[in-house]
């Protein structure tokens, strides 16, 4: 039985389980390689985010899926079907553009009906589905308006409705909330999430906002310089970053470059460039191999502060307090170690440290609270 | 600046045959004007030329503007520069060049040679106005249409063309006025009894200003003014609705 399951798996993977597959996709613009060999499988019904700094090739990746660009090499598949040579207007995907790209000469209602009219749906069907989409994005009372008469948030909703009304296999969203102010963005995040849950459609969202990606996505692909650094759930990405870039880009972290000196009892002792000795418990993914150069990442909230020397000497370093910043619920400390390294430490506000600026103190963290990453 | 026009309008209502003296209000000259068959024949020629030239320019000018904006091809910069040249170089240069061109190919002068020469500058005007509008449009509009299932042709007809329509119309009105006004290029390329309104006026004025010409000028100025205003209004309305 397990044997048949094994045999069936590859077939199932290519045919039904994935809505979007990218296979070694490259994109070159005038000699500049913008997308460098991306491999990606996006599951059916998933809220998938592509996260990365501006200019790393996220939009280009999305446009390759939509069909506005053809890959220079590699292949894009949608529902297991190769999309090479299939033009944008024959792909079962709909895009929410970063700039919305609403049709200014058409009313909200006509904007949403556009796709259905092109597909020659019946009048009754169009009426029904446009009405339904308007309700879905709470824009019923604006049906007769023109795009120029709407606020940014309202335009965003129309753009969303215009895509959803066609019941695509995949909805592509390019920084959908990028142009909205903070409060509206939070509201729309909740609505996007609700829409996704209710409709069960696959969402592929591009964003440079890590918080947005972490809070909305089932899985995230972190992109850097045209390459994928890591794919995983928000939890995996945050707690177990696999590269220094991911550790640094997602949340805040302290990074130390160093070499592995000794390995004892499944622990690594890393000697940093400035002479600190840090004890790290290697993660599963690195357990087999032992890289020469590593980067140790310690999250600010995992570091403890104390005025007295703590009893355990593991990962304990002396330093002095440089700067204190109150963030309301948390306090942010900047500490300079004797070695010259500067660390950020984040503590809940209740454990207020009675330390003057420049006063000496000790910082420490458990060997399980830091990660060793291959440099 | 508008003083001569006001004086002109004032004298067109003068009952006297001579411009210098005022003999009371009269619509006499307008009456004479509207019964003048030569003027009407000239007006017909002018309208035919303007409508043909503008019609051709509307289609070609729009396609040219869209083509220049959307497609990359070799020598594009040069072509763009060359296509707007008729706006800058003096009419007399266009007139002479066209005449020389026509003569060297031994093409007989006719009403159609005037049309062809008018297309030269009408095309440039339409293309400029449409290009301006095009560069203000969201560059992803056509992609949005394709994304929703429209073929490239449908995207052009159902999205790009309607979005550009105010600019096309206002460019055409502008070109129409310029074509109706043109004297120089028409007189160089006219042949076979073709006679445009400005040419008719010019030939009459040479033998002295008559009051019916005053009246005609007032009518022409009013008509041009209304068209120019209409063009501007359409462009403004289009911008208003589309300023997303
Ligand atoms: N059509 C294009 N022609 C040339 N270069 C492009 C084109 N589209 C994108 N690029 C370049 O590709 C890089 C990545 O762009 P993009 O995918 O938009 O990044 P992101 O969306 O992550 O900010 C940028 O350096 C950009 O200049
Ligand atoms: Mg982008």
PDB file of C-alpha atoms in Angstrom, chain A residues 63 66 68 88-89 93-95 97 99 101-105 111 114-115 118-119 146-148 155 162-163 166, chain B residues 138-152 154-155 158-160 162-163 240-244:
ATOM      1  CA  UNK A  63       4.277  39.023 -14.240  1.00  0.00           C
ATOM      2  CA  UNK A  66       0.376  36.310 -15.247  1.00  0.00           C
ATOM      3  CA  UNK A  68       2.948  39.627 -19.212  1.00  0.00           C
ATOM      4  CA  UNK A  88      -1.942  36.456 -20.666  1.00  0.00           C
ATOM      5  CA  UNK A  89      -5.542  36.575 -21.885  1.00  0.00           C
ATOM      6  CA  UNK A  93      -5.322  33.955 -13.414  1.00  0.00           C
ATOM      7  CA  UNK A  94      -6.364  37.487 -12.574  1.00  0.00           C
ATOM      8  CA  UNK A  95      -4.148  40.243 -11.299  1.00  0.00           C
ATOM      9  CA  UNK A  97      -2.193  45.628 -10.005  1.00  0.00           C
ATOM     10  CA  UNK A  99      -1.440  50.836  -9.304  1.00  0.00           C
ATOM     11  CA  UNK A 101      -5.095  50.076 -13.301  1.00  0.00           C
ATOM     12  CA  UNK A 102      -8.854  50.657 -13.180  1.00  0.00           C
ATOM     13  CA  UNK A 103     -10.518  51.752 -16.424  1.00  0.00           C
ATOM     14  CA  UNK A 104     -11.208  55.456 -15.994  1.00  0.00           C
ATOM     15  CA  UNK A 105     -13.844  55.636 -18.725  1.00  0.00           C
ATOM     16  CA  UNK A 111     -15.079  47.856 -14.502  1.00  0.00           C
ATOM     17  CA  UNK A 114     -15.441  43.879 -18.018  1.00  0.00           C
ATOM     18  CA  UNK A 115     -14.028  40.350 -17.787  1.00  0.00           C
ATOM     19  CA  UNK A 118     -15.379  39.767 -22.756  1.00  0.00           C
ATOM     20  CA  UNK A 119     -16.244  36.149 -22.001  1.00  0.00           C
ATOM     21  CA  UNK A 146     -16.174  56.445 -11.671  1.00  0.00           C
ATOM     22  CA  UNK A 147     -12.744  55.371 -10.412  1.00  0.00           C
ATOM     23  CA  UNK A 148     -11.532  58.983 -10.134  1.00  0.00           C
ATOM     24  CA  UNK A 155     -10.216  51.761  -5.705  1.00  0.00           C
ATOM     25  CA  UNK A 162     -12.696  43.036 -10.817  1.00  0.00           C
ATOM     26  CA  UNK A 163     -10.270  40.129 -10.391  1.00  0.00           C
ATOM     27  CA  UNK A 166     -13.944  36.003 -12.951  1.00  0.00           C
TER      28      UNK A 166
ATOM     29  CA  UNK B 138      -1.598  54.263 -16.337  1.00  0.00           C
ATOM     30  CA  UNK B 139       0.822  52.092 -18.346  1.00  0.00           C
ATOM     31  CA  UNK B 140      -0.852  48.908 -17.085  1.00  0.00           C
ATOM     32  CA  UNK B 141      -4.349  49.608 -18.470  1.00  0.00           C
ATOM     33  CA  UNK B 142      -3.908  47.385 -21.511  1.00  0.00           C
ATOM     34  CA  UNK B 143      -2.342  44.650 -19.409  1.00  0.00           C
ATOM     35  CA  UNK B 144      -5.331  44.846 -17.077  1.00  0.00           C
ATOM     36  CA  UNK B 145      -7.612  44.290 -20.065  1.00  0.00           C
ATOM     37  CA  UNK B 146      -5.506  41.348 -21.288  1.00  0.00           C
ATOM     38  CA  UNK B 147      -5.537  39.975 -17.764  1.00  0.00           C
ATOM     39  CA  UNK B 148      -9.339  40.004 -17.846  1.00  0.00           C
ATOM     40  CA  UNK B 149      -9.355  37.964 -21.034  1.00  0.00           C
ATOM     41  CA  UNK B 150      -9.379  40.611 -23.752  1.00  0.00           C
ATOM     42  CA  UNK B 151      -7.287  39.920 -26.850  1.00  0.00           C
ATOM     43  CA  UNK B 152      -4.795  42.661 -27.768  1.00  0.00           C
ATOM     44  CA  UNK B 154     -10.104  44.053 -27.821  1.00  0.00           C
ATOM     45  CA  UNK B 155      -7.817  45.722 -25.279  1.00  0.00           C
ATOM     46  CA  UNK B 158     -12.370  48.669 -25.519  1.00  0.00           C
ATOM     47  CA  UNK B 159      -9.850  50.262 -23.195  1.00  0.00           C
ATOM     48  CA  UNK B 160      -7.110  52.264 -24.870  1.00  0.00           C
ATOM     49  CA  UNK B 162     -12.002  55.095 -25.205  1.00  0.00           C
ATOM     50  CA  UNK B 163      -9.370  56.373 -22.786  1.00  0.00           C
ATOM     51  CA  UNK B 240     -11.043  65.361 -14.931  1.00  0.00           C
ATOM     52  CA  UNK B 241     -12.660  61.979 -15.108  1.00  0.00           C
ATOM     53  CA  UNK B 242      -9.416  60.196 -15.643  1.00  0.00           C
ATOM     54  CA  UNK B 243      -7.200  61.879 -13.083  1.00  0.00           C
ATOM     55  CA  UNK B 244      -6.873  58.698 -11.048  1.00  0.00           C
TER      56      UNK B 244
END
